[in-house]
XYZ file of N, CA and C in Angstrom:
840
model
N 0.768 -0.957 -0.212
C -0.041 -0.089 0.070
C 1.025 1.378 -0.078
N 0.424 2.210 -0.934
C 1.496 3.682 -0.914
C 0.633 4.500 0.216
N 1.755 5.398 0.538
C 1.202 6.510 1.359
C -0.084 7.407 1.466
N -0.870 6.901 0.422
C -2.026 7.503 -0.064
C -3.126 6.510 -0.086
N -2.557 5.442 0.547
C -3.794 4.374 0.789
C -4.064 3.430 -0.487
N -3.318 3.537 -1.763
C -3.267 2.706 -3.003
C -2.453 1.689 -3.134
N -3.306 0.828 -3.854
C -2.518 -0.212 -3.998
C -1.633 -0.044 -5.484
N -0.352 -1.087 -5.679
C 0.415 -0.638 -6.715
C -0.118 -0.284 -8.233
N -1.349 -0.852 -8.344
C -2.119 -0.504 -9.814
C -3.084 0.998 -9.540
N -2.852 1.537 -8.339
C -3.586 2.926 -8.376
C -5.099 2.844 -7.925
N -5.189 1.446 -7.468
C -6.735 1.463 -7.088
C -6.750 1.760 -5.599
N -7.738 1.818 -4.849
C -7.974 1.667 -3.425
C -7.502 0.637 -2.782
N -6.860 0.617 -1.982
C -6.330 -0.667 -0.814
C -7.375 -0.449 0.123
N -7.995 -1.916 0.406
C -8.682 -2.529 1.583
C -7.805 -2.153 2.977
N -8.652 -1.009 3.495
C -8.037 -0.268 4.469
C -7.714 -1.447 6.183
N -8.755 -2.555 5.894
C -8.433 -2.804 7.191
C -8.271 -4.754 6.931
N -7.796 -4.943 8.055
C -7.282 -6.672 7.882
C -7.196 -7.500 9.379
N -7.826 -8.404 9.533
C -7.532 -9.214 10.548
C -6.551 -9.260 11.307
N -5.350 -9.128 10.890
C -3.816 -9.012 11.684
C -3.656 -7.918 12.292
N -4.653 -6.830 12.056
C -4.308 -5.531 12.261
C -5.396 -4.930 13.725
N -6.059 -6.126 14.125
C -6.896 -5.523 15.084
C -6.559 -5.917 16.305
N -6.047 -4.646 17.153
C -5.367 -4.831 18.357
C -5.778 -6.121 19.661
N -4.956 -6.481 19.986
C -4.969 -7.572 20.980
C -6.022 -7.475 21.868
N -6.313 -6.426 22.447
C -7.543 -5.913 23.367
C -9.055 -6.050 23.001
N -8.955 -6.243 21.584
C -10.155 -6.045 20.900
C -10.409 -7.535 20.033
N -9.037 -8.814 20.363
C -9.431 -9.771 19.640
C -10.719 -10.618 20.098
N -11.114 -10.557 21.573
C -11.784 -11.183 22.412
C -13.280 -10.627 21.793
N -13.495 -9.490 21.575
C -14.741 -8.566 21.216
C -15.117 -9.547 19.844
N -13.914 -9.147 19.106
C -14.100 -9.953 17.428
C -14.586 -11.117 17.492
N -13.963 -12.122 18.445
C -14.423 -13.379 18.304
C -15.699 -13.631 18.873
N -16.162 -13.012 19.811
C -17.762 -13.072 20.481
C -18.549 -12.319 19.111
N -17.955 -11.477 18.572
C -19.270 -10.964 17.492
C -19.292 -12.053 16.484
N -18.367 -12.673 16.282
C -18.172 -13.596 15.252
C -19.141 -14.796 15.382
N -18.851 -15.298 16.829
C -19.430 -16.288 17.600
C -21.041 -16.207 17.041
N -21.756 -14.886 17.796
C -22.894 -14.440 18.109
C -23.903 -14.139 16.997
N -23.080 -13.714 15.761
C -23.499 -13.494 14.423
C -23.764 -14.965 13.856
N -23.294 -15.521 13.925
C -23.247 -17.088 13.609
C -24.488 -17.457 14.071
N -24.453 -17.857 15.499
C -25.519 -18.384 15.995
C -26.662 -17.952 15.740
N -27.070 -16.564 15.540
C -28.147 -15.921 15.670
C -28.739 -15.365 14.002
N -27.870 -15.387 13.158
C -27.721 -15.236 11.539
C -27.706 -16.208 10.646
N -27.078 -17.265 11.385
C -26.149 -18.484 10.435
C -27.343 -19.353 10.180
N -26.902 -19.998 8.810
C -28.144 -20.799 8.152
C -28.557 -20.004 6.880
N -29.881 -19.885 6.787
C -30.455 -19.160 5.715
C -30.196 -17.739 5.485
N -30.326 -16.892 6.744
C -30.216 -15.360 6.553
C -29.045 -15.108 6.135
N -27.942 -15.330 6.626
C -26.846 -14.556 6.697
C -25.716 -14.971 5.359
N -25.418 -13.997 4.354
C -24.793 -14.507 3.627
C -22.980 -14.093 3.965
N -22.892 -12.816 4.504
C -21.513 -12.583 4.963
C -21.845 -11.438 6.012
N -20.550 -11.134 6.972
C -20.262 -10.613 7.848
C -19.004 -9.573 7.867
N -18.925 -8.653 8.369
C -17.919 -7.723 8.083
C -17.269 -6.837 9.231
N -16.164 -6.331 9.434
C -16.004 -5.370 10.541
C -15.285 -4.396 9.733
N -15.915 -2.965 10.647
C -15.068 -1.797 9.776
C -14.853 -1.014 10.961
N -14.381 0.339 10.573
C -13.720 1.329 11.417
C -12.270 1.256 11.865
N -12.077 1.590 13.397
C -10.926 1.787 13.705
C -10.565 0.263 14.015
N -11.229 -0.879 14.660
C -10.660 -2.230 15.146
C -10.178 -2.793 13.896
N -10.662 -2.735 12.966
C -9.812 -3.728 11.625
C -8.842 -2.522 11.160
N -8.899 -1.452 11.603
C -7.752 -0.329 10.766
C -6.301 -0.345 11.851
N -6.831 -1.377 12.970
C -5.520 -1.441 13.913
C -5.200 0.165 15.019
N -6.271 0.811 14.589
C -5.978 2.376 15.701
C -7.016 2.418 16.773
N -7.879 1.482 17.153
C -8.655 1.797 18.094
C -8.204 1.566 19.481
N -8.653 2.061 20.275
C -8.362 2.502 21.896
C -9.302 1.942 22.847
N -8.723 1.145 23.576
C -9.750 0.514 24.569
C -10.307 1.507 25.546
N -11.407 1.259 25.753
C -12.696 2.053 26.571
C -13.176 3.328 25.529
N -12.876 3.461 24.193
C -12.765 4.904 23.555
C -13.530 4.632 22.415
N -13.151 3.278 21.676
C -13.449 2.830 20.363
C -14.626 1.934 20.535
N -15.745 2.255 19.427
C -16.932 1.549 19.241
C -16.570 0.126 18.333
N -17.237 -1.019 18.126
C -17.579 -1.945 17.164
C -17.958 -1.716 16.507
N -17.856 -1.684 14.951
C -18.594 -1.401 13.962
C -18.964 -2.964 13.051
N -20.137 -3.231 13.079
C -20.048 -4.138 11.868
C -21.238 -4.114 10.721
N -21.084 -4.870 9.690
C -22.304 -4.868 8.514
C -22.271 -6.133 8.151
N -23.499 -6.686 8.507
C -24.300 -7.720 7.902
C -24.719 -8.021 6.551
N -24.356 -8.895 5.574
C -25.146 -8.831 4.252
C -25.741 -10.188 4.165
N -27.098 -9.868 4.490
C -28.149 -10.624 4.377
C -28.703 -10.905 2.857
N -29.288 -12.710 3.031
C -29.771 -13.236 1.643
C -31.308 -12.584 1.380
N -31.578 -11.750 2.283
C -33.082 -11.137 1.869
C -33.017 -9.774 2.610
N -34.056 -9.246 2.187
C -34.325 -7.643 2.753
C -34.153 -7.797 4.296
N -33.490 -6.896 4.900
C -33.666 -7.191 6.569
C -35.159 -6.549 6.614
N -35.445 -7.181 8.004
C -36.756 -7.438 8.582
C -36.783 -6.969 9.989
N -37.948 -6.520 10.325
C -37.891 -6.239 11.840
C -37.406 -7.381 12.481
N -37.441 -8.647 12.460
C -36.903 -9.423 13.325
C -35.369 -9.270 13.335
N -34.830 -9.319 11.910
C -33.269 -9.028 11.897
C -32.897 -7.598 12.711
N -33.378 -6.553 12.549
C -33.193 -5.840 13.546
C -33.257 -5.467 14.780
N -34.438 -6.541 15.386
C -34.590 -6.656 16.744
C -33.317 -7.659 17.105
N -32.826 -8.713 16.468
C -31.977 -9.606 16.669
C -30.510 -8.775 16.581
N -30.352 -8.271 15.723
C -29.200 -7.443 15.716
C -28.631 -6.315 17.138
N -29.891 -5.480 17.294
C -30.427 -4.978 18.708
C -29.641 -5.689 19.464
N -30.053 -6.749 20.069
C -29.782 -7.720 20.863
C -28.526 -8.222 21.053
N -27.700 -8.272 19.801
C -26.372 -8.565 19.952
C -25.720 -7.253 20.142
N -26.005 -6.258 19.648
C -25.141 -4.709 20.245
C -25.380 -4.656 21.578
N -26.544 -5.018 22.359
C -26.515 -4.722 23.532
C -25.821 -5.767 24.519
N -25.806 -7.090 24.084
C -25.208 -8.139 24.771
C -23.586 -7.696 24.561
N -23.010 -7.517 23.523
C -21.576 -7.212 23.236
C -21.156 -5.763 24.003
N -21.824 -4.680 23.789
C -21.656 -3.782 24.800
C -21.465 -3.855 26.148
N -22.037 -4.569 26.661
C -22.447 -4.693 28.079
C -21.442 -5.945 28.527
N -20.920 -6.651 27.551
C -19.911 -7.917 28.152
C -18.166 -7.182 28.210
N -18.126 -6.084 27.436
C -16.568 -5.847 27.014
C -16.427 -4.407 27.116
N -16.160 -4.142 28.484
C -15.799 -2.507 28.560
C -14.703 -1.995 27.498
N -14.279 -2.732 26.933
C -12.882 -2.146 26.142
C -13.570 -1.398 24.933
N -14.682 -1.719 24.639
C -15.546 -0.875 23.561
C -16.821 -0.247 24.441
N -17.091 1.057 23.425
C -17.886 2.043 23.805
C -18.959 2.264 22.855
N -19.674 1.209 23.131
C -20.939 0.931 21.707
C -20.654 -0.030 20.943
N -21.975 -0.380 20.015
C -21.739 -1.608 19.162
C -22.847 -0.890 18.135
N -22.289 -0.982 16.698
C -23.152 -0.627 15.681
C -23.230 -1.928 14.747
N -24.495 -2.123 14.519
C -24.683 -3.101 13.161
C -25.794 -2.790 12.166
N -24.778 -2.773 11.115
C -25.772 -2.326 10.164
C -26.125 -3.434 9.008
N -27.443 -3.556 8.901
C -27.971 -4.371 8.001
C -28.395 -4.268 6.687
N -27.918 -5.060 5.708
C -28.169 -4.608 4.452
C -28.519 -6.017 3.377
N -29.218 -6.203 2.329
C -29.232 -7.374 1.446
C -28.008 -7.189 0.781
N -27.683 -8.831 0.215
C -26.664 -8.638 -0.572
C -27.017 -8.111 -2.073
N -28.454 -8.316 -2.496
C -28.878 -7.652 -3.827
C -28.653 -6.027 -3.707
N -29.071 -5.178 -2.506
C -28.647 -3.784 -2.583
C -27.178 -3.786 -2.487
N -26.438 -4.147 -1.885
C -24.859 -3.975 -1.824
C -23.997 -4.482 -3.115
N -24.829 -5.046 -3.971
C -24.123 -5.388 -5.352
C -25.102 -4.658 -6.405
N -26.115 -3.946 -6.185
C -26.649 -3.287 -7.141
C -26.145 -2.346 -7.928
N -26.433 -1.723 -8.973
C -25.584 -0.837 -10.008
C -25.766 0.339 -9.093
N -26.993 1.091 -8.427
C -26.900 2.258 -7.948
C -26.327 2.257 -6.595
N -25.487 1.297 -6.000
C -24.631 1.613 -4.706
C -23.184 0.907 -5.264
N -23.294 1.035 -6.664
C -21.815 0.477 -6.853
C -20.686 1.057 -6.338
N -21.127 2.318 -6.426
C -19.750 3.346 -5.728
C -20.143 3.791 -4.228
N -21.077 3.233 -3.549
C -21.269 3.871 -2.373
C -20.966 2.645 -1.580
N -22.303 1.847 -1.235
C -21.985 0.567 -0.457
C -21.139 -0.247 -1.252
N -21.326 -0.642 -2.290
C -20.374 -1.413 -3.045
C -18.840 -1.139 -2.664
N -18.416 0.190 -2.496
C -17.216 0.584 -2.456
C -17.195 0.291 -1.121
N -18.013 0.633 -0.118
C -17.722 0.473 1.647
C -17.167 -1.048 1.870
N -18.150 -2.095 1.247
C -17.815 -3.368 1.338
C -16.337 -3.710 0.940
N -15.853 -3.044 -0.475
C -15.101 -3.536 -1.060
C -13.700 -3.130 -0.672
N -13.408 -1.793 -0.004
C -12.663 -1.154 0.355
C -12.093 -0.940 1.920
N -13.665 -0.541 2.499
C -13.648 -0.103 3.891
C -13.581 -1.439 5.002
N -14.498 -2.515 4.292
C -14.751 -3.590 5.512
C -13.747 -4.864 5.454
N -13.408 -5.570 6.388
C -12.709 -6.398 6.556
C -13.710 -7.594 6.555
N -13.596 -8.743 6.012
C -14.357 -9.715 6.267
C -14.213 -10.640 7.542
N -15.447 -10.997 7.880
C -15.388 -11.940 9.172
C -15.885 -13.192 9.306
N -16.972 -13.157 8.758
C -17.617 -14.434 8.431
C -18.230 -14.662 6.525
N -18.420 -15.798 6.235
C -18.665 -15.844 4.858
C -17.969 -15.551 3.504
N -18.648 -15.726 2.547
C -18.126 -15.291 1.295
C -17.880 -13.889 1.235
N -16.680 -13.332 0.572
C -16.479 -11.809 0.640
C -16.888 -11.343 -0.572
N -18.097 -10.277 -0.318
C -18.678 -9.879 -1.666
C -17.572 -8.965 -2.431
N -16.429 -8.457 -1.714
C -15.212 -7.540 -2.308
C -15.158 -8.358 -3.646
N -15.309 -9.780 -3.893
C -14.723 -10.462 -5.027
C -15.793 -10.248 -6.252
N -16.900 -10.068 -6.215
C -17.935 -9.652 -7.422
C -17.775 -8.132 -7.310
N -17.167 -7.076 -6.842
C -17.041 -5.819 -7.270
C -15.930 -5.258 -7.792
N -15.722 -4.067 -8.328
C -14.485 -3.788 -8.786
C -13.730 -3.280 -7.988
N -12.542 -2.535 -8.627
C -11.463 -2.062 -7.902
C -12.001 -0.263 -8.066
N -11.841 0.068 -6.918
C -11.979 1.550 -6.923
C -10.987 2.666 -6.901
N -10.884 3.884 -7.741
C -10.023 4.725 -7.482
C -10.911 6.124 -7.228
N -9.908 7.040 -6.730
C -9.778 8.242 -5.944
C -10.878 9.058 -6.965
N -11.913 9.169 -7.895
C -12.641 9.773 -8.565
C -13.377 10.539 -8.355
N -13.710 11.409 -9.265
C -15.053 12.260 -8.903
C -16.318 11.779 -8.786
N -16.444 10.586 -9.846
C -17.834 9.776 -9.588
C -17.863 9.241 -8.184
N -16.495 8.419 -7.455
C -16.558 8.024 -6.310
C -16.901 8.794 -5.349
N -16.316 10.235 -5.237
C -16.856 11.493 -4.273
C -18.398 11.797 -4.499
N -18.707 11.903 -5.884
C -19.980 12.119 -5.964
C -21.129 11.214 -5.294
N -20.980 10.037 -5.354
C -21.829 9.013 -4.788
C -21.565 8.625 -3.349
N -20.615 8.704 -2.939
C -20.123 8.307 -1.359
C -21.171 9.558 -0.486
N -20.757 11.076 -0.955
C -21.102 11.798 -0.343
C -22.040 12.881 -0.633
N -22.188 12.780 -1.833
C -22.859 13.911 -2.514
C -24.347 13.940 -2.172
N -24.915 13.445 -0.701
C -26.020 13.633 -0.156
C -26.220 14.534 1.131
N -24.939 15.208 1.426
C -24.895 15.744 2.650
C -26.117 16.952 2.948
N -26.663 17.531 1.814
C -27.938 18.598 2.206
C -28.564 17.754 2.730
N -28.861 16.306 2.468
C -30.080 15.167 3.010
C -29.841 15.225 4.363
N -28.634 15.122 4.820
C -28.236 14.534 6.130
C -28.583 15.877 7.230
N -27.963 17.057 6.561
C -28.306 18.316 7.138
C -29.815 18.254 7.799
N -30.746 18.255 7.061
C -32.016 18.264 7.388
C -32.475 17.253 8.292
N -32.016 15.933 8.157
C -32.174 14.789 9.696
C -31.696 15.458 10.554
N -30.117 16.198 10.754
C -29.720 16.412 11.552
C -30.547 18.025 12.530
N -30.816 18.722 11.685
C -31.705 19.611 12.071
C -32.283 19.431 12.815
N -33.395 18.587 12.365
C -34.932 17.843 13.056
C -34.412 17.036 14.240
N -33.192 16.525 14.209
C -32.536 15.669 15.697
C -32.337 16.811 16.376
N -31.661 17.927 16.293
C -31.159 18.698 17.032
C -32.416 19.530 17.809
N -33.452 19.595 16.905
C -34.580 20.357 17.744
C -35.231 19.465 18.693
N -35.091 18.201 18.568
C -35.872 17.265 19.353
C -34.681 16.953 20.416
N -33.571 17.056 20.653
C -32.781 16.463 21.302
C -33.301 17.304 22.763
N -33.492 16.353 23.787
C -33.454 16.885 25.242
C -32.548 16.701 26.182
N -31.802 15.988 26.087
C -30.563 15.423 26.905
C -29.182 15.803 26.188
N -28.031 15.918 26.993
C -26.482 16.055 26.792
C -26.315 14.628 25.993
N -26.858 13.692 26.467
C -26.599 12.203 25.731
C -26.958 12.374 24.289
N -28.361 12.716 24.002
C -28.744 13.020 22.584
C -27.866 13.977 21.811
N -27.364 14.900 22.392
C -26.537 16.058 21.722
C -25.284 15.656 21.279
N -24.597 15.016 22.352
C -23.755 14.348 22.232
C -23.274 13.124 20.966
N -24.277 12.321 20.779
C -24.639 11.346 19.996
C -24.757 12.364 18.662
N -25.283 13.022 18.365
C -25.832 13.681 17.240
C -24.630 14.484 16.874
N -23.758 14.952 17.742
C -22.501 15.620 17.161
C -21.469 14.843 16.934
N -21.403 13.429 17.459
C -20.287 12.564 16.952
C -20.450 12.248 15.721
N -21.885 11.982 15.090
C -22.508 11.781 13.706
C -22.229 12.764 12.980
N -22.848 13.703 13.435
C -22.391 14.923 12.119
C -20.950 15.506 12.138
N -20.044 15.425 12.916
C -18.704 15.827 12.793
C -17.677 14.766 12.289
N -18.311 13.520 12.373
C -17.555 12.654 11.535
C -18.243 12.568 10.012
N -19.032 12.531 9.996
C -19.712 12.956 8.441
C -18.946 13.900 7.868
N -19.120 15.270 8.506
C -18.609 16.326 7.960
C -17.101 16.353 7.401
N -16.452 15.678 8.250
C -14.970 15.343 8.103
C -14.881 15.043 6.836
N -15.206 13.562 6.736
C -15.523 12.423 5.727
C -15.753 13.304 4.504
N -17.016 14.129 4.558
C -17.141 14.627 3.454
C -16.431 15.654 2.739
N -15.577 16.358 3.572
C -14.271 17.341 3.576
C -13.304 16.950 2.881
N -12.978 15.583 3.379
C -11.939 14.444 2.742
C -12.549 14.203 1.334
N -13.687 13.712 0.812
C -13.929 13.151 -0.096
C -14.171 14.370 -1.219
N -14.451 15.557 -0.984
C -14.490 16.641 -1.368
C -13.407 16.802 -2.345
N -12.316 17.002 -1.277
C -10.703 16.886 -2.324
C -10.049 15.859 -2.701
N -10.874 14.706 -2.053
C -10.040 13.241 -2.951
C -9.585 13.208 -4.016
N -10.089 13.556 -5.207
C -9.638 13.458 -6.652
C -8.429 14.254 -6.562
N -8.442 15.398 -6.385
C -7.170 16.428 -6.358
C -5.590 15.803 -5.561
N -6.230 15.457 -4.262
C -5.263 14.321 -3.993
C -4.690 13.175 -4.288
N -5.775 12.748 -4.772
C -5.360 11.142 -5.651
C -5.222 10.203 -4.674
N -5.820 9.760 -3.381
C -5.759 8.944 -2.482
C -6.673 8.568 -1.689
N -6.856 7.623 -0.793
C -7.708 7.273 0.306
C -7.438 7.272 1.707
N -7.906 8.172 2.800
C -7.819 7.839 4.096
C -8.962 7.741 4.756
N -9.138 6.846 6.158
C -10.628 7.068 6.707
C -9.831 7.884 8.104
N -8.885 8.267 8.444
C -8.388 9.143 9.485
C -8.874 10.442 9.633
N -9.976 10.678 10.770
C -10.003 11.915 11.101
C -9.199 13.202 10.989
N -8.299 13.093 11.705
C -7.145 14.393 11.609
C -6.326 14.281 10.202
N -6.109 13.089 9.530
C -5.255 13.308 8.514
C -6.501 13.931 7.557
N -7.664 13.471 7.587
C -8.753 14.214 6.321
C -8.738 15.501 6.693
N -8.742 16.277 7.857
C -9.134 17.393 7.958
C -7.574 17.954 7.872
N -6.608 17.694 7.709
C -5.679 18.537 7.571
C -5.305 18.365 6.095
N -5.723 17.617 5.244
C -5.577 17.485 3.989
C -6.609 18.166 3.055
N -8.028 18.362 3.954
C -8.960 19.434 3.345
C -8.404 20.851 3.576
N -7.749 21.123 4.652
C -6.926 22.495 5.022
C -5.987 22.637 4.139
N -5.438 21.626 3.061
C -4.507 22.148 2.320
C -5.593 22.870 0.960
N -6.432 22.297 0.854
C -7.197 22.873 -0.573
C -8.159 24.241 -0.006
N -8.394 24.014 1.214
C -9.633 24.932 1.679
C -9.028 25.834 2.931
N -7.744 26.283 2.774
C -7.424 26.879 4.224
C -8.091 27.449 5.122
N -9.287 28.556 4.230
C -9.887 29.790 4.878
C -11.212 28.531 5.824
N -11.200 27.367 5.535
C -11.973 26.527 6.315
C -11.268 25.690 7.368
N -9.970 25.470 7.213
C -9.310 24.729 7.918
C -9.166 24.286 9.257
N -9.517 25.259 10.151
C -9.576 25.179 11.583
C -10.975 24.769 11.806
N -11.958 25.015 11.424
C -13.278 24.926 11.462
C -13.366 23.342 11.258
N -12.624 22.622 10.231
C -12.597 21.049 9.844
C -11.678 20.532 11.161
N -10.720 20.970 11.464
C -10.110 20.414 12.496
C -10.693 20.344 13.889
N -11.530 21.498 14.239
C -12.399 21.382 14.992
C -13.967 20.620 14.974
N -14.235 19.984 13.775
C -15.093 19.227 13.833
C -14.271 17.552 13.843
N -13.192 17.367 13.395
C -12.487 16.139 13.702
C -12.286 15.780 15.210
N -11.980 17.049 16.037
C -12.171 16.981 17.436
C -13.131 16.396 18.064
N -14.263 16.941 17.341
C -15.698 16.633 17.797
C -16.195 15.262 17.631
N -15.636 14.882 16.503
C -15.837 13.599 16.227
C -15.328 12.408 17.132
N -14.058 12.525 17.570
C -13.262 11.992 18.556
C -13.966 12.188 19.818
N -14.328 13.247 20.472
C -14.669 13.726 21.731
C -16.104 14.502 21.680
N -17.110 13.835 21.369
C -18.144 14.580 21.372
C -18.835 15.390 22.087
N -19.610 16.528 21.645
C -19.922 17.794 22.554
C -21.461 17.765 22.612
N -21.726 18.342 24.190
C -23.269 18.248 24.138
C -23.794 19.996 24.211
N -22.451 20.820 23.587
C -23.224 22.190 23.482
C -23.603 22.389 22.136
N -25.200 22.910 22.702
C -25.904 23.429 21.171
C -25.210 24.298 20.207
N -24.387 25.128 20.926
C -23.629 26.200 20.002
C -22.547 25.088 18.875
N -21.904 24.158 19.463
C -21.278 23.336 18.589
C -21.912 22.400 17.572
N -23.095 22.034 17.832
C -24.068 21.596 16.908
C -24.490 22.660 15.878
N -24.755 23.803 16.362
C -25.017 24.754 15.170
C -23.948 25.134 14.236
N -22.938 25.088 14.765
C -21.605 25.295 14.037
C -21.392 24.608 12.954
N -21.583 22.873 13.777
C -21.385 21.828 12.768
C -22.253 21.831 11.640
N -23.413 22.127 11.809
C -24.523 21.773 10.818
C -24.888 22.908 10.090
N -25.437 24.169 10.918
C -25.738 25.249 10.076
C -24.233 26.108 9.217
N -22.991 25.950 9.786
C -22.175 26.878 9.352
C -21.318 25.881 8.673
N -20.438 25.253 9.095
C -19.462 24.265 7.964
C -20.348 23.442 7.454
N -21.307 22.953 8.134
C -21.900 21.738 7.065
C -22.696 22.398 5.782
N -23.545 23.585 6.198
C -24.300 24.267 5.183
C -23.330 24.671 4.123
N -21.825 25.136 4.202
C -21.083 25.328 3.403
C -20.706 24.444 2.403
N -20.259 23.074 3.429
C -19.908 22.310 2.669
C -20.637 21.834 1.767
N -22.169 21.477 2.275
C -22.984 20.838 1.198
C -23.254 21.479 0.213
N -23.025 23.070 -0.223
C -23.322 23.695 -1.112
C -21.803 23.797 -2.061
N -21.057 23.510 -1.561
C -19.151 23.570 -2.470
C -19.031 22.270 -2.879
N -19.990 21.105 -2.255
C -19.591 19.745 -2.726
C -20.607 19.494 -4.108
N -21.948 19.997 -3.912
C -22.757 20.059 -5.077
C -22.200 20.961 -6.522
N -21.660 21.987 -5.908
C -21.176 22.487 -6.977
C -19.709 22.279 -7.877
N -18.674 21.338 -6.938
C -17.824 20.626 -7.374
C -17.882 19.381 -8.067
N -18.620 18.639 -7.335
C -19.074 17.163 -7.821
C -20.662 16.617 -7.934
N -21.360 17.532 -7.661
C -22.919 17.466 -8.419
C -23.375 16.565 -7.171
N -24.782 16.210 -7.136
C -25.566 15.472 -6.229
C -25.468 13.959 -6.495
N -25.528 13.344 -5.417
C -25.708 11.725 -5.435
C -27.005 11.528 -6.292
N -26.867 10.426 -6.882
C -28.154 9.933 -7.708
C -29.358 9.520 -6.681
N -30.365 9.557 -7.055
C -31.444 9.549 -5.939
C -31.853 8.077 -6.003
N -32.145 7.633 -4.703
C -32.199 6.528 -4.467
C -33.735 6.223 -4.203
N -34.305 4.847 -5.084
C -35.614 4.871 -4.831
C -36.394 4.645 -3.341
N -37.711 5.076 -3.256
C -38.025 5.446 -1.908
C -38.746 4.117 -1.871
N -38.291 3.671 -0.367
C -39.064 2.542 0.086
C -40.600 2.571 0.334
N -41.062 1.409 -0.164
C -42.453 1.636 0.138
C -43.064 1.757 1.248
N -44.139 2.499 1.618
C -44.588 2.264 2.840
C -45.598 0.588 3.233
N -45.396 0.115 4.405
C -46.090 -0.750 4.469
C -47.500 -0.832 3.818
N -48.436 -1.466 3.824
C -49.895 -1.797 3.395
C -50.617 -2.042 4.471
N -51.541 -1.632 5.062
C -52.327 -2.412 6.242
C -52.958 -3.586 5.571
N -53.014 -4.288 6.376
C -53.897 -5.760 5.738
C -55.227 -5.507 6.103
N -55.972 -5.850 5.002
C -57.018 -5.935 4.798
C -58.068 -6.705 6.134
N -59.037 -6.152 6.301
C -59.417 -6.821 7.412
C -60.639 -7.407 7.011
N -60.922 -8.914 6.947
C -62.203 -9.579 6.578
C -63.542 -8.895 7.422
N -64.435 -8.676 6.272
C -65.945 -8.388 6.643
C -66.462 -9.227 7.673
């Protein structure tokens, strides 16, 4: 791998690996593998993956969370979501070295679809580390740090801003505001990085490096992006911090992103559940 996260052929290298998992987190990963196999094994699960700081080898005990992606053979159901939530709670309670567990659920159909080729497909192929089952990356292309990849990964920040404003208005506790500040800050920093990714010509998931690379191209916004990276690591409950992230830096970034790369292809709306017919 090059210093820009690229393979020798210039494509983006997969950033995590099983042998990079820090020793403190090996029991957590082993337990996750066992619980997922016991709960989803058989007809439901196609494959499972780790992503985030643990497979990258940068996780900090007591600070980092455990991030997992499950690829299901069918579209996720309420039962699947309930089972995933039970695994999240059990692992988070059992292992003090992690601060939270998040499990994403997707169907293999969605992950391999044409519309997700440069978003969810890229996520699986380059940002996820196989944990269980056949690796879907073998059915996906190699990716380069292009404007197309930039558009399809983060060209919908304007939609995220709307959701975050609603969550901020509804937040009633410091815990709510800290959770939102963490999500918003990390997404903003990563969007700032993918804004400049094609010009820089590489890939990184490191928040601090992302902020510093962004600052090379947009020095007038560099300090605000560095602050966002700090909030991504140490979330804040201060409403003023949320306002600065969402309504100032985030709003500017969404407009600049659209001007430079365009908007992400719209995804089809999920059909609303139809109420069952009640027999007369």
